[in-house]
Short mmCIF file of C-alpha atoms in Angstrom, two decimals:
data_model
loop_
_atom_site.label_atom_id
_atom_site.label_comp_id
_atom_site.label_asym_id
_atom_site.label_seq_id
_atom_site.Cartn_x
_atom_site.Cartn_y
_atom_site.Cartn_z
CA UNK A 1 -67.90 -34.51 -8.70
CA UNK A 2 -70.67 -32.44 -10.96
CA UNK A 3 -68.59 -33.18 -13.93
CA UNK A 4 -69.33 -36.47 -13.66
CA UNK A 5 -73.10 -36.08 -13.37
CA UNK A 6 -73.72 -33.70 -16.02
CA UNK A 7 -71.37 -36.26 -17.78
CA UNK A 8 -73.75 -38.70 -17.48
CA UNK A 9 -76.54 -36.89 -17.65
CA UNK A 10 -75.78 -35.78 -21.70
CA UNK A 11 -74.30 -39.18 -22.10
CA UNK A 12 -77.74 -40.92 -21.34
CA UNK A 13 -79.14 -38.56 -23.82
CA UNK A 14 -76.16 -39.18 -26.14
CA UNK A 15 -78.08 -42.56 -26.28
CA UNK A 16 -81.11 -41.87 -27.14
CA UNK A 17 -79.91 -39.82 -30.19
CA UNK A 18 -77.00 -42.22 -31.42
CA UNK A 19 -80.28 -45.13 -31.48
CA UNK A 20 -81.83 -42.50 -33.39
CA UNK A 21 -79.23 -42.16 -35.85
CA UNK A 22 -78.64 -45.67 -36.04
CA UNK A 23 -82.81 -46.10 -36.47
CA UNK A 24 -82.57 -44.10 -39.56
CA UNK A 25 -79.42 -46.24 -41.24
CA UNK A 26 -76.85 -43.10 -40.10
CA UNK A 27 -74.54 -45.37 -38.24
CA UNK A 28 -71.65 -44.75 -40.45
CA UNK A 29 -71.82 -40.81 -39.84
CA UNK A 30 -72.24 -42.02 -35.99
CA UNK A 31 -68.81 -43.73 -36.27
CA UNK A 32 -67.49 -40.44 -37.75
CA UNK A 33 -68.71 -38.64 -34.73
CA UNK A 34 -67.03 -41.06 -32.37
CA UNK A 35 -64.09 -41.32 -34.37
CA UNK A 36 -63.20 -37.69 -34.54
CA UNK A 37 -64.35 -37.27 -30.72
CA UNK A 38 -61.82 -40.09 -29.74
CA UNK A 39 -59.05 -39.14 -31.52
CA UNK A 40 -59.99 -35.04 -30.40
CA UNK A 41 -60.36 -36.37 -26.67
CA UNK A 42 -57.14 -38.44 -26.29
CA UNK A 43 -55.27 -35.68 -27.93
CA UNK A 44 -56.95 -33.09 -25.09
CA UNK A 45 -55.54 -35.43 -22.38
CA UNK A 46 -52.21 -35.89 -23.76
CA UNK A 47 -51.93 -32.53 -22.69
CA UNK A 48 -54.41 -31.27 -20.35
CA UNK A 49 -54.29 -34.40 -17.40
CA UNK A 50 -49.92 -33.65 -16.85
CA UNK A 51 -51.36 -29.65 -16.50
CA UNK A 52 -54.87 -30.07 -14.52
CA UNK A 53 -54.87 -33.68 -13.67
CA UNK A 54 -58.34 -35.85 -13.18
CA UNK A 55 -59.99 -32.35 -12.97
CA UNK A 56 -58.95 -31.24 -16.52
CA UNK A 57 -59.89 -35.00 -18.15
CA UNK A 58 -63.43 -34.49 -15.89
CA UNK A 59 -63.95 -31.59 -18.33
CA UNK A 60 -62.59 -32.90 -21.21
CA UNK A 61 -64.41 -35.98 -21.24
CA UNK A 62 -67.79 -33.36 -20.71
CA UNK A 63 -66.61 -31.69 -23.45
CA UNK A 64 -66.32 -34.70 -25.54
CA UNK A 65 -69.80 -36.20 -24.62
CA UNK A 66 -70.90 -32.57 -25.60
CA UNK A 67 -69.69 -32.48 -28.81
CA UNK A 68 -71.63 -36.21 -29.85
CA UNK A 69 -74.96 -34.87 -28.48
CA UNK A 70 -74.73 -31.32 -30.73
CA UNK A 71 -73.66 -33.68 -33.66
CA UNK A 72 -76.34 -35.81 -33.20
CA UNK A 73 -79.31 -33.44 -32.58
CA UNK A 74 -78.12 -31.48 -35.31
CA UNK A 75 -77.60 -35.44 -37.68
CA UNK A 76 -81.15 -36.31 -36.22
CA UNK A 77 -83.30 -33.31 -38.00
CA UNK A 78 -85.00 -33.04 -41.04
CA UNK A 79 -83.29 -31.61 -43.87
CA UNK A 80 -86.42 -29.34 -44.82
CA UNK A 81 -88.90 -28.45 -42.38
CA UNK A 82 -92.45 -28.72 -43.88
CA UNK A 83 -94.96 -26.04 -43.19
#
């Protein structure tokens, strides 16, 4: 049950990012992010739901949501920081 709200809670802020990214014309790396979490989270649950069941998908689909926000924070910053 938790899973599933801190699931949602980093996929509403997954949201606000991926606008971000699209905002400043990165939508094709956003497709690469989603693309290499999809094909990285249906591998995980090939084998992890037969071994933990819904639990072990709860936690890889965290894991997954996870993964897009600390690619798109880190897509989202300046290359040089001014000072």
């Amino acid at each position: 049950v938790s899973q599933s709200r801190y699931t949602r809670l980093v996929g509403t802020v997954n949201v606000i990012y991926g606008y971000g990214l699209w905002a400043m014309s990165k939508d094709k790396l956003m497709l690469l992010f989603m693309t290499l979490c999809a094909v990285a989270s249906i591998s995980a649950n090939l084998w992890v739901i037969p071994n933990y069941g819904i639990l072990g998908a709860a936690f890889i689909n965290l894991g997954a949501e996870v993964f897009i926000l600390f690619t798109c924070i880190i897509a989202c910053l300046p290359k040089k920081v001014r000072v």
